[in-house]
Tab-separated table of C-alpha atoms and ligand atoms in Angstrom:
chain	number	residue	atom	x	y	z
P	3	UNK	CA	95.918	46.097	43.791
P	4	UNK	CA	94.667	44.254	46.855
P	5	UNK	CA	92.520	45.211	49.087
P	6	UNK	CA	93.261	46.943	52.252
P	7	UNK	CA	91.717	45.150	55.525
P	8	UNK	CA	88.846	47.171	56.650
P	9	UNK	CA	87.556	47.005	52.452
P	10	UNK	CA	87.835	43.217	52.925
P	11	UNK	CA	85.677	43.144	56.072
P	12	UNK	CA	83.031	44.900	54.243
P	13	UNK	CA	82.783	43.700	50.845
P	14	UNK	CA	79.700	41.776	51.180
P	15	UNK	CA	77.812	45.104	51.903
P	16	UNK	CA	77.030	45.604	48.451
P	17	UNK	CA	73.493	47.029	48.707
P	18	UNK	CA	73.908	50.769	48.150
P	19	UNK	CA	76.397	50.020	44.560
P	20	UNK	CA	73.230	48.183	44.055
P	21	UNK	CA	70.916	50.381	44.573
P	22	UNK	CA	73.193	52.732	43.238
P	23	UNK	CA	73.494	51.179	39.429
P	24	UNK	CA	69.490	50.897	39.571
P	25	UNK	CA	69.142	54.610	39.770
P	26	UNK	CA	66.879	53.484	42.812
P	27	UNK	CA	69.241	54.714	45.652
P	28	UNK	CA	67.014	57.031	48.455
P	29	UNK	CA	69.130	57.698	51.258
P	30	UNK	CA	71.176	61.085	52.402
P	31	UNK	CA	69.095	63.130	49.612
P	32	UNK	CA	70.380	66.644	50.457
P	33	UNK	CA	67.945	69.189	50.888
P	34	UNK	CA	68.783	72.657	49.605
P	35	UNK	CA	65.951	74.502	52.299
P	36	UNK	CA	64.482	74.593	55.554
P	37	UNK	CA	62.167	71.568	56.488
P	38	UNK	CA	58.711	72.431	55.452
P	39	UNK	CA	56.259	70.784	53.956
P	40	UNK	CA	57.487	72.088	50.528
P	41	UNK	CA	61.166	71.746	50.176
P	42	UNK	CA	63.890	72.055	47.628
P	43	UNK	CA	66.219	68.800	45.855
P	44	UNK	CA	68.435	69.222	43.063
P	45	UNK	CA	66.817	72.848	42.762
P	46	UNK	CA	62.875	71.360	42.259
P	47	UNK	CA	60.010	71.772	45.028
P	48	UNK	CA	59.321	68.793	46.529
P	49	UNK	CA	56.378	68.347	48.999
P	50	UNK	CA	57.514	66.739	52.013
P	51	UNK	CA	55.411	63.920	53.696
P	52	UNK	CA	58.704	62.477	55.001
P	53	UNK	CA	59.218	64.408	57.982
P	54	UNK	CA	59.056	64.262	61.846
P	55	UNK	CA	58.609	67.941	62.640
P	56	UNK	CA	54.929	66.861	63.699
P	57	UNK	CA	53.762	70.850	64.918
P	58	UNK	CA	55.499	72.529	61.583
P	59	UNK	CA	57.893	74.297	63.744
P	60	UNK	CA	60.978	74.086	62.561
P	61	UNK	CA	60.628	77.030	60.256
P	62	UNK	CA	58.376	79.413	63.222
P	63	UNK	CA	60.342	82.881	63.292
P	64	UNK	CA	59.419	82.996	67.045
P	65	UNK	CA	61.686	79.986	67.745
P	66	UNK	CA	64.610	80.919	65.318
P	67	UNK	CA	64.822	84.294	67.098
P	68	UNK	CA	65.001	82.368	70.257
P	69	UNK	CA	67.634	80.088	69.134
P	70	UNK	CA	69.498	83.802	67.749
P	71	UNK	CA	69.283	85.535	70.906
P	72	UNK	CA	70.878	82.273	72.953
P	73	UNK	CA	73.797	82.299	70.312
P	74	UNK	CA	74.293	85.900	70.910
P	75	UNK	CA	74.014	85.341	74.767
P	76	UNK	CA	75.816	82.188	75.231
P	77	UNK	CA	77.895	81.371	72.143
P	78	UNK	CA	77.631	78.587	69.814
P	79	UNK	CA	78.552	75.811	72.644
P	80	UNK	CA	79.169	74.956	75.778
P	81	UNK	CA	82.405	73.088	75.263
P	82	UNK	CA	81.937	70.192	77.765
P	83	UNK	CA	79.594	67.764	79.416
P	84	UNK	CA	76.245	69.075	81.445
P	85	UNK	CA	78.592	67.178	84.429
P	86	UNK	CA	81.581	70.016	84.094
P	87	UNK	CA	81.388	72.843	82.914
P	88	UNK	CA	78.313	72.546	80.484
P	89	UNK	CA	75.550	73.145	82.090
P	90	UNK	CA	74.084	76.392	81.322
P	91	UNK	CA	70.976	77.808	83.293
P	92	UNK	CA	69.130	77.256	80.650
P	93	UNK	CA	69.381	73.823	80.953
P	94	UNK	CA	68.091	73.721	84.134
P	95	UNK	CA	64.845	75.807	83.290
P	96	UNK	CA	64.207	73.388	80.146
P	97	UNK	CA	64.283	70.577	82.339
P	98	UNK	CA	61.822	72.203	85.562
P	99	UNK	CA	59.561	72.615	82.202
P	100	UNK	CA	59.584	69.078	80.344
P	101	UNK	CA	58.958	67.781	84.328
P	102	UNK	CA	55.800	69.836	84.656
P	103	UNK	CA	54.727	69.139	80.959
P	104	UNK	CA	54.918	65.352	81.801
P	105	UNK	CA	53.988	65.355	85.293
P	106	UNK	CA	57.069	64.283	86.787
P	107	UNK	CA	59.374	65.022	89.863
P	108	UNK	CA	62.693	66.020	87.817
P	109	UNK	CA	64.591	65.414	84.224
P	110	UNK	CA	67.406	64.797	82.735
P	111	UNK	CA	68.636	66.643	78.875
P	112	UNK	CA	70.767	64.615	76.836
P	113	UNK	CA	72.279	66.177	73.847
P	114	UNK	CA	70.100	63.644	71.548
P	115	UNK	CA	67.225	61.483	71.441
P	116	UNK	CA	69.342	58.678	70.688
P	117	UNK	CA	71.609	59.220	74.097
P	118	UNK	CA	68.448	59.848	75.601
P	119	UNK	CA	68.271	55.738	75.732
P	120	UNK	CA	71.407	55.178	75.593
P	121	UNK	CA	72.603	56.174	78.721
P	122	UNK	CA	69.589	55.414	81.101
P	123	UNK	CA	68.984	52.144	80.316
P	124	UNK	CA	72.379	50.520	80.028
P	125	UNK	CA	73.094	51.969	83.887
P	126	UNK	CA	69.570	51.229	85.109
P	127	UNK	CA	69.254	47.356	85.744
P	128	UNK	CA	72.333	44.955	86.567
P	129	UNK	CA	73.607	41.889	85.849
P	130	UNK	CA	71.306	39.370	87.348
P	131	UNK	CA	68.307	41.717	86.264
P	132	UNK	CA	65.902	41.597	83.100
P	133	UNK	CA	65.390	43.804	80.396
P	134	UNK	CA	62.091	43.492	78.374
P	135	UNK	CA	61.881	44.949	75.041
P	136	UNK	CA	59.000	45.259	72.141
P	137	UNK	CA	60.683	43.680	69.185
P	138	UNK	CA	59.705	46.748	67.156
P	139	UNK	CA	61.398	49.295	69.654
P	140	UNK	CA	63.755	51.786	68.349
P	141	UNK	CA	67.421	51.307	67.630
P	142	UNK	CA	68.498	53.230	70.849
P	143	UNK	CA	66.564	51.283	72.875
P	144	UNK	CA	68.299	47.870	71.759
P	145	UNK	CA	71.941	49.806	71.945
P	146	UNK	CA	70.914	51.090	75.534
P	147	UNK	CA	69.823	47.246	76.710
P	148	UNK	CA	73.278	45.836	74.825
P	149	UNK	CA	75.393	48.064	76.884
P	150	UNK	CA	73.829	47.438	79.934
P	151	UNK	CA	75.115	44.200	81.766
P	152	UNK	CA	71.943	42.457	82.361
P	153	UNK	CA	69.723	40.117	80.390
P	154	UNK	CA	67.538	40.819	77.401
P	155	UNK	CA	64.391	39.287	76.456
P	156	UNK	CA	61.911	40.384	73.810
P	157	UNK	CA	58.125	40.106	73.293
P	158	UNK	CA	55.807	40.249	70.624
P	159	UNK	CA	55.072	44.000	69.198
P	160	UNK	CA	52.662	45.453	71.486
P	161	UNK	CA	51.400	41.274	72.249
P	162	UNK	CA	50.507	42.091	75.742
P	163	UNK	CA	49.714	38.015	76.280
P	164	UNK	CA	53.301	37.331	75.414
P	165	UNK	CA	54.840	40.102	77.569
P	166	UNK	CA	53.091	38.186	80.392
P	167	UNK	CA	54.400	35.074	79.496
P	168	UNK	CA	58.022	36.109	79.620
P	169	UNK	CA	57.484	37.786	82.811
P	170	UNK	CA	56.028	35.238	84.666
P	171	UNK	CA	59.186	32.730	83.828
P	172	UNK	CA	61.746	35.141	85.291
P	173	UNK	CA	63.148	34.588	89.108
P	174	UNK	CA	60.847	37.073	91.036
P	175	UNK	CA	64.006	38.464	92.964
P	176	UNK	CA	65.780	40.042	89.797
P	177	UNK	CA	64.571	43.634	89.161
P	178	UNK	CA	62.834	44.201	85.250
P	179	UNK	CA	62.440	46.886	83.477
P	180	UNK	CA	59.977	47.273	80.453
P	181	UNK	CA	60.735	49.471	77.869
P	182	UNK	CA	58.679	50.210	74.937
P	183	UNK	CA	57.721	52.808	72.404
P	184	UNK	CA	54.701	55.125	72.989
P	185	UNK	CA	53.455	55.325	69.314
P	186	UNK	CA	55.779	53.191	67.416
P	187	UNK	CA	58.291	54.995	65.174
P	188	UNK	CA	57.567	53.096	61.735
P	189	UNK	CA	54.286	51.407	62.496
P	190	UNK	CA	52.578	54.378	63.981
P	191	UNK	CA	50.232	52.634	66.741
P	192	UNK	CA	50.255	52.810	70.127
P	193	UNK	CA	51.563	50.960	73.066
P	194	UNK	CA	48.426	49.376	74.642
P	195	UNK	CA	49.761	51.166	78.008
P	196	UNK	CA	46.711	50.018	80.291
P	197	UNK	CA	47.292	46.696	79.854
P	198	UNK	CA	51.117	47.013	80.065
P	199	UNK	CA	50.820	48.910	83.644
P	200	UNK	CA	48.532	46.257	84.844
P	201	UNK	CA	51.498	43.559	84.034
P	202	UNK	CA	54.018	45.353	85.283
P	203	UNK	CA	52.032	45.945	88.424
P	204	UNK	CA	51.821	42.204	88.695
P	205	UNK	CA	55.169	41.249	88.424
P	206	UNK	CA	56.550	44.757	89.899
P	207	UNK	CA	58.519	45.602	86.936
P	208	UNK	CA	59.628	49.355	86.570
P	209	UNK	CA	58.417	51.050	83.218
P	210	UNK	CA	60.036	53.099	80.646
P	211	UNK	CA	58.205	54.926	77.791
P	212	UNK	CA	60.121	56.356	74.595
P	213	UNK	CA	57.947	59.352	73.306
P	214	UNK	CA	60.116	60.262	70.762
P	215	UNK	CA	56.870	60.374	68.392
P	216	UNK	CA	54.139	61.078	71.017
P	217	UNK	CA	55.538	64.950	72.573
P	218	UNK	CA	53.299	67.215	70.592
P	219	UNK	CA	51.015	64.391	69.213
P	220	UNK	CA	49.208	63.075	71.693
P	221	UNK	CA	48.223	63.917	75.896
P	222	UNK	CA	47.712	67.170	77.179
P	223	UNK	CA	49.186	70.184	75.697
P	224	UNK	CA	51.070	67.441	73.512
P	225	UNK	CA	52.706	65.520	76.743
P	226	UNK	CA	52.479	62.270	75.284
P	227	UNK	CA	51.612	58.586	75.906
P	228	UNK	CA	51.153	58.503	79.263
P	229	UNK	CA	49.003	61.379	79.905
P	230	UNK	CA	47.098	60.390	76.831
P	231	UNK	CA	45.963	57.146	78.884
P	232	UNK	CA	46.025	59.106	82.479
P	233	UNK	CA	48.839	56.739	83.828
P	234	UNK	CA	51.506	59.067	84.123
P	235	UNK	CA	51.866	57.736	87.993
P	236	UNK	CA	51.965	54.479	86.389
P	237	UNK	CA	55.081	55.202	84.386
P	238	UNK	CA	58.514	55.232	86.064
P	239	UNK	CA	60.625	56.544	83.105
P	240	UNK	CA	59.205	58.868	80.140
P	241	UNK	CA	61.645	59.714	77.896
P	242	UNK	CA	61.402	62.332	74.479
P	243	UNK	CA	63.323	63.646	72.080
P	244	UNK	CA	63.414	67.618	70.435
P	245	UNK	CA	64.122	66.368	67.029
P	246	UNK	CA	60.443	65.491	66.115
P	247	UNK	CA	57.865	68.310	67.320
P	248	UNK	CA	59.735	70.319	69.590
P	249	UNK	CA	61.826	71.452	66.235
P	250	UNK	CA	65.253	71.122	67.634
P	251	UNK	CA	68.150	68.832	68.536
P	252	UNK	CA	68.250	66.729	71.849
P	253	UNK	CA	66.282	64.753	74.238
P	254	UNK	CA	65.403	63.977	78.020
P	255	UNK	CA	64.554	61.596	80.432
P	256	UNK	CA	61.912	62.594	82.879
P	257	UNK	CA	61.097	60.281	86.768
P	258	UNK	CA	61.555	60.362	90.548
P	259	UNK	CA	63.682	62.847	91.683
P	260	UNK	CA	66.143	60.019	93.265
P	261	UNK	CA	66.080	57.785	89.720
P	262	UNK	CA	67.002	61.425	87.913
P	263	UNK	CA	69.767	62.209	89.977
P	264	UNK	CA	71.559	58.836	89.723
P	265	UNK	CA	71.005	58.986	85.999
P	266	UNK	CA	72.806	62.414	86.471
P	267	UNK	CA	75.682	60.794	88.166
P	268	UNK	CA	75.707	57.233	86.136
P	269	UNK	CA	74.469	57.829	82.673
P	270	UNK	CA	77.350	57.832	80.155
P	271	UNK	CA	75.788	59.607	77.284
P	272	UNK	CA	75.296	62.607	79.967
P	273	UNK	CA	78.358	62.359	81.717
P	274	UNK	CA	80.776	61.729	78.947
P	275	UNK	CA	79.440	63.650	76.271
P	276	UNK	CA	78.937	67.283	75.485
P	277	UNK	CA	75.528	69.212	76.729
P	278	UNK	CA	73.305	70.691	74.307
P	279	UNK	CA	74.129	73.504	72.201
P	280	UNK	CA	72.659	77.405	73.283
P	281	UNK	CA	70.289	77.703	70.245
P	282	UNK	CA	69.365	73.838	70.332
P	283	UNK	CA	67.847	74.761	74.355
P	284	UNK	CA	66.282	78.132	73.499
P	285	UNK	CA	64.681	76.350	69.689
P	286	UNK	CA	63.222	73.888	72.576
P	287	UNK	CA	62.146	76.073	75.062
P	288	UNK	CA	60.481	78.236	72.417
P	289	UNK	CA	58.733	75.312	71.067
P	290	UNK	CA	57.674	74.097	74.027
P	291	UNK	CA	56.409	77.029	74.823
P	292	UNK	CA	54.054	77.268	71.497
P	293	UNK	CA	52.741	73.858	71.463
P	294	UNK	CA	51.414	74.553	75.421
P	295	UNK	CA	50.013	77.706	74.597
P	296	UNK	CA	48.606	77.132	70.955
P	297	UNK	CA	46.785	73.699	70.965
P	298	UNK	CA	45.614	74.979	67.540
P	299	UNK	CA	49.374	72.881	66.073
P	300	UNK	CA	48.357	69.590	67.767
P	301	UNK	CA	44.328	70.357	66.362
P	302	UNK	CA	45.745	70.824	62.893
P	303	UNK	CA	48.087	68.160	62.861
P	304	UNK	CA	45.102	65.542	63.629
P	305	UNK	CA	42.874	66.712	60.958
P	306	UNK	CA	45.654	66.644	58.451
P	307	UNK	CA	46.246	63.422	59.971
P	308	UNK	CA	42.610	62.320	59.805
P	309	UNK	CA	42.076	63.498	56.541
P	310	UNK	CA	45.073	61.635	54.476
P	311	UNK	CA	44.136	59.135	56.256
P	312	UNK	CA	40.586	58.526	55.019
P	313	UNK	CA	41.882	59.547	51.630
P	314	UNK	CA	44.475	56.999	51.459
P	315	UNK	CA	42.110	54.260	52.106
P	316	UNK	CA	39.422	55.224	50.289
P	317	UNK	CA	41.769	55.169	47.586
P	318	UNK	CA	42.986	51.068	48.448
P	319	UNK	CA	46.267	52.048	50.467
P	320	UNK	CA	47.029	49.408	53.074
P	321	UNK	CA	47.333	51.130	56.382
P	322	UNK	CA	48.221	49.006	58.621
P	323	UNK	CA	47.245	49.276	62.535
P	324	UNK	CA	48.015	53.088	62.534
P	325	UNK	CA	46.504	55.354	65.223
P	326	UNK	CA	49.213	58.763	64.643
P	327	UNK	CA	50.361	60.907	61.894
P	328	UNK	CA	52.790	58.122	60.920
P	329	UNK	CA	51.022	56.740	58.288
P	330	UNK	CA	52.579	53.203	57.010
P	331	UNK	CA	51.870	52.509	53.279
P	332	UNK	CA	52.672	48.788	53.045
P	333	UNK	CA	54.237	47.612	49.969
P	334	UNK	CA	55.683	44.246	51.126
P	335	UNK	CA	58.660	43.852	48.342
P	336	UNK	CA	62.211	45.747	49.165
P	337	UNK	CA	62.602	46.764	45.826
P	338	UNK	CA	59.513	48.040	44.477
P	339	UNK	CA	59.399	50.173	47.626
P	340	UNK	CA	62.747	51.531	46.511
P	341	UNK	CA	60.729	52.460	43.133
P	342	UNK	CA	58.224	53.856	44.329
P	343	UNK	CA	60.056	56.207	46.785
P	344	UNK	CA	61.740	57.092	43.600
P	345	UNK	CA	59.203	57.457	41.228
P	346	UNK	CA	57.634	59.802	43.989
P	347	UNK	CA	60.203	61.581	44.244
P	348	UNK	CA	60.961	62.136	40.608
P	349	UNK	CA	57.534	63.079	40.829
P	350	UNK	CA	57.840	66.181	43.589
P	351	UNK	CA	57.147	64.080	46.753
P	352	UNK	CA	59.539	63.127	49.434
P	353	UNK	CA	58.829	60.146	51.694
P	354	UNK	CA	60.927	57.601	53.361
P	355	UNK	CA	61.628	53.896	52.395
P	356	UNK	CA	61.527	51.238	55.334
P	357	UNK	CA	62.633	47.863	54.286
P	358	UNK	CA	64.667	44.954	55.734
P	359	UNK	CA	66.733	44.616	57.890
P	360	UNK	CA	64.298	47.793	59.369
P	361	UNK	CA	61.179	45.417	59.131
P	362	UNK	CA	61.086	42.153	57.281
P	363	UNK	CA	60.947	42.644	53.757
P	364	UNK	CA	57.174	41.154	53.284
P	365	UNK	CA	56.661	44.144	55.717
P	366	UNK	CA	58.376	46.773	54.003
P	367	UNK	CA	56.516	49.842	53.713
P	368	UNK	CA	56.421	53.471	52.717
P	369	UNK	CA	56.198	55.780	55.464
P	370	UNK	CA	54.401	58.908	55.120
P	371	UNK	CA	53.987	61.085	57.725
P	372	UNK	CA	52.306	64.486	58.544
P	373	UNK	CA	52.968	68.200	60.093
P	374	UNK	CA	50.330	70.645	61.342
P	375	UNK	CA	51.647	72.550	58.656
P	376	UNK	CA	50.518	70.451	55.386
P	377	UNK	CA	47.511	71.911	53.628
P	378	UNK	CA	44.551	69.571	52.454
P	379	UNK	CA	45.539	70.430	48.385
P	380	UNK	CA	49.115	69.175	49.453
P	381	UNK	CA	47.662	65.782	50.714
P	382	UNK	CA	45.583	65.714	47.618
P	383	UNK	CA	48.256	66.405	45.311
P	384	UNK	CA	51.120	63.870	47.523
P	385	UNK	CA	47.644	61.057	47.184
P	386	UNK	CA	47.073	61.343	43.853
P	387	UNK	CA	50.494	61.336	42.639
P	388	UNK	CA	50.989	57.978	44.565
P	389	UNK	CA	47.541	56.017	43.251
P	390	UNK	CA	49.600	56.932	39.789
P	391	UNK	CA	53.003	55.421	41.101
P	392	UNK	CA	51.412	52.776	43.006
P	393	UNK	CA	49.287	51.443	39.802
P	394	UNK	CA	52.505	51.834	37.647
P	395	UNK	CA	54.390	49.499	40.407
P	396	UNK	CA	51.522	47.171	40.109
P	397	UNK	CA	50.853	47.237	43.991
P	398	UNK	CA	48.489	44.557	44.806
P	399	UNK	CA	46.372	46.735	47.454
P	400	UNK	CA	45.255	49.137	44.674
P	401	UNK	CA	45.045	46.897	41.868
Q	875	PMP	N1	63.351	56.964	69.920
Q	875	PMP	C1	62.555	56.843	68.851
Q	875	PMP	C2	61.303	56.036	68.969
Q	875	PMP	C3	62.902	57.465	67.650
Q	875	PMP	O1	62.113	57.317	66.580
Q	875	PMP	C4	64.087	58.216	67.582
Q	875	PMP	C5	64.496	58.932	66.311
Q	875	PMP	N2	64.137	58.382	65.145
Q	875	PMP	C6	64.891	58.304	68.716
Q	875	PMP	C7	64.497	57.672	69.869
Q	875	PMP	C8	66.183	59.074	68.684
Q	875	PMP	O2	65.915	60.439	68.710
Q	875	PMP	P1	66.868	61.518	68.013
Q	875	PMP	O3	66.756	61.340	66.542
Q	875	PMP	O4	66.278	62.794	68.481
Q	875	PMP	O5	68.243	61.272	68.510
C-alpha cells in the first residue's frame, strides 16, 4: 500500500520508533497523581526531580479550594477572548497584583506562558527594526521574533561582549528590542542583567525579560530577575508564566501602562484566543498570594536547592554554570542520556532528558530540578540512585 502524502513528508522522523525499539523512549510518561515530589507511573512511586512547580504548590488545599469556589462562581470557562466577552473581573484583579509584585505600571494575562511571547513580541518591533535574541532563549521567544516582521539577530548565551558587537553594527535609527531569559530554562544561570541594561542603555534598545523560571525563585517575595538585581526601572517588558511556581496554567506580560494597552489591542495570542479559565485565575491568585505572604516556600526551595547541589558535586556530577534550582547534569552523548533517564526511572526517579536538537548533543544533559517541597532523604535517595546509574553508564565525570 503506498503511502499517503503527509506519511511521506515525515518519514525521515524516525527517532521516537527508534527510541521506541530500544526500550529507551522518555517522553509523554503519564502520570497517574497529582505533581508532587512523589508521584505515581505504571502504578509505582516515583520521586519527582523533574518538575517546575518550584514552591510545591500545585497540590496546597488552600489553592485547590480557590480554584473550586471560581468553578462554582464562574463556570468552567469563559468561552471567548479577554477582548470580547472573556474577561472576567478576576482577571483584572490578577493583573493590578502581578503589576505590584513586579513593580510595574499595568499587565497583560495570556492564557499561557507560551502566548505570553508569542503575541508581544511579534507586534512589538517592525519591519526595518531589530530583534536580539540569546541563542539559548526559549522556544516562544524564537516563534514570537519569527512572526514578527522585523529582523532577527542572535548573540552568544549570556556573551555580553558579543551582544555589544551586534548592536553596535545596526543603523542607529531602527528601534531593537532585547529579549532574553531571566534564569535560563535548561541551563539554569542567570542573565547577567547589569551588564545587559548598561548595553541597552548605550544603544537605546528596549528590554524584555522572560521569567518563566525566576517568579517564586528569585527577587522579592519571589518577583524575579529584575528585582533580584534592583533594575526593575531598567526593564521595559517582564514577562512570567503560572505553570512553574504559581501552580497553575497561563502567563502575563507586565510594562508601561501605554506599551500594555497596545499589547491589549495588537497582541494576537490575547486577542484571538480564549482568556484563562475561572479555576486557572483563582489557582494563581491563591498562589500568588502564598508565596508573598509565606517566604518560608522560596527559603525552602533554596536550601533544597543548595543542598543537592553540594551533594551532586561532591559526588563528581558536572554542573555546569548553574545559579537556580535547575540543576543541569551534563552527560554529553544523546543516547546514554536516554539510558540513564531510563534506568532512573526504572529505578523510582523521574527527571527529564535534554538532548539535540534542544542543545547540541556534546551538551546534552539531564535536568534535575527542585520544589520547596522535596525533603533532604528524597535528594539523598534521587543522588544515590544516580552515582549507581551514572557508574553503570560509564559517565566520564564520575568515573
Ligand atoms: N518561557 C520559558 C523560559 C519557559 O521555560 C516556558 C515553559 N517551559 C515558557 C516560556 C512557556 O510557558 P508555559 O509552559 O507556561 O506556556
Amino acid at each position: 500500500m503506498s503511502k499517503g502524502k503527509l506519511s511521506e513528508r515525515i518519514s525521515h522522523f524516525n527517532i521516537v520508533e527508534e527510541l521506541k525499539s530500544k526500550g529507551l523512549y522518555a517522553y509523554f510518561r503519564p502520570i497517574q497523581s497529582k505533581q508532587d515530589t512523589e508521584v505515581m507511573i505504571d502504578g509505582k512511586r516515583v520521586l519527582m526531580f523533574g518538575s517546575n512547580s518550584y514552591l510545591g504548590l500545585t497540590i496546597d488545599p488552600r489553592i485547590i479550594e480557590a480554584a473550586q469556589d471560581a468553578l462554582s462562581k464562574y463556570g468552567t470557562g469563559c468561552a471567548g477572548s479577554r477582548f470580547l466577552n472573556g474577561t472576567l473581573d478576576i482577571h483584572i484583579e490578577l493583573e493590578h497584583k502581578l503589576s505590584q509584585l513586579v513593580g510595574k505600571e499595568a499587565s497583560i494575562l495570556f492564557s499561557t506562558g507560551f502566548q505570553s511571547n508569542l503575541g508581544p513580541i511579534s507586534c512589538l518591533m517592525g519591519r526595518n527594526d531589530y530583534i536580539l535574541l540569546d541563542e539559548r532563549d526559549h522556544a516562544s521567544i524564537i516563534d514570537g521574533s519569527r512572526l514578527s516582521f522585523s529582523k532577527v539577530i542572535k548573540y552568544g548565551h549570556n556573551d555580553m561582549d558579543d551582544l555589544r558587537a551586534k548592536l553596535s553594527r545596526l543603523p542607529s535609527e531602527s528601534a531593537k528590542l532585547i529579549v532574553t531569559d531571566g534564569i535560563f530554562s535548561m541551563e539554569g544561570d542567570i542573565v547577567n542583567l547589569p551588564e545587559m541594561v548598561k548595553i541597552a542603555d548605550e544603544y537605546d534598545a528596549a528590554l524584555m525579560v522572560d521569567d518563566a523560571h525566576s517568579l517564586g525563585v528569585i527577587g522579592e517575595h519571589g518577583a524575579g530577575t529584575a528585582s533580584h538585581f534592583g533594575l526593575t526601572d531598567k526593564v521595559d517588558l517582564i514577562m512570567g508564566t503560572f505553570s512553574k511556581s504559581l501552580a497553575s496554567l497561563g502567563g502575563f506580560v507586565a510594562g508601561d501602562a501605554d506599551v500594555i494597552d497596545y499589547l491589549k489591542h495588537n497582541a494576537r495570542s490575547v486577542m484571538f484566543s480564549a482568556s484563562m479559565t475561572p479555576a486557572s485565575v483563582a489557582s494563581t491568585l491563591k498562589a500568588l498570594e502564598i508565596m508573598i505572604s509565606e517566604p518560608e516556600h522560596m527559603e525552602n526551595l533554596w536550601k533544597n536547592t543548595n543542598y543537592a547541589k553540594q551533594l551532586l558535586l561532591e559526588s563528581g556530577f558536572d554542573l555546569g554554570a548553574t545559579e537556580s534550582p535547575i540543576l543541569p547534569i551534563f552527560i554529553r552523548n544523546n543516547e546514554k542520556t536516554f539510558w540513564v533517564t531510563k534506568m532512573l526511572q526504572d529505578d523510582g526517579v523521574f527527571v527529564n532528558p535534554v538532548v539535540s536538537p534542544a542543545v547540541p548533543s556534546e551538551e546534552s544533559l539531564i535536568r534535575f530540578s527542585l520544589m520547596a517541597t522535596h525533603t533532604f532523604d528524597q535528594i539523598d535517595e534521587a543522588v544515590e540512585k544516580m552515582v549507581r546509574v551514572f557508574k553503570q553508564a560509564e559517565i566520564e565525570s564520575l568515573i
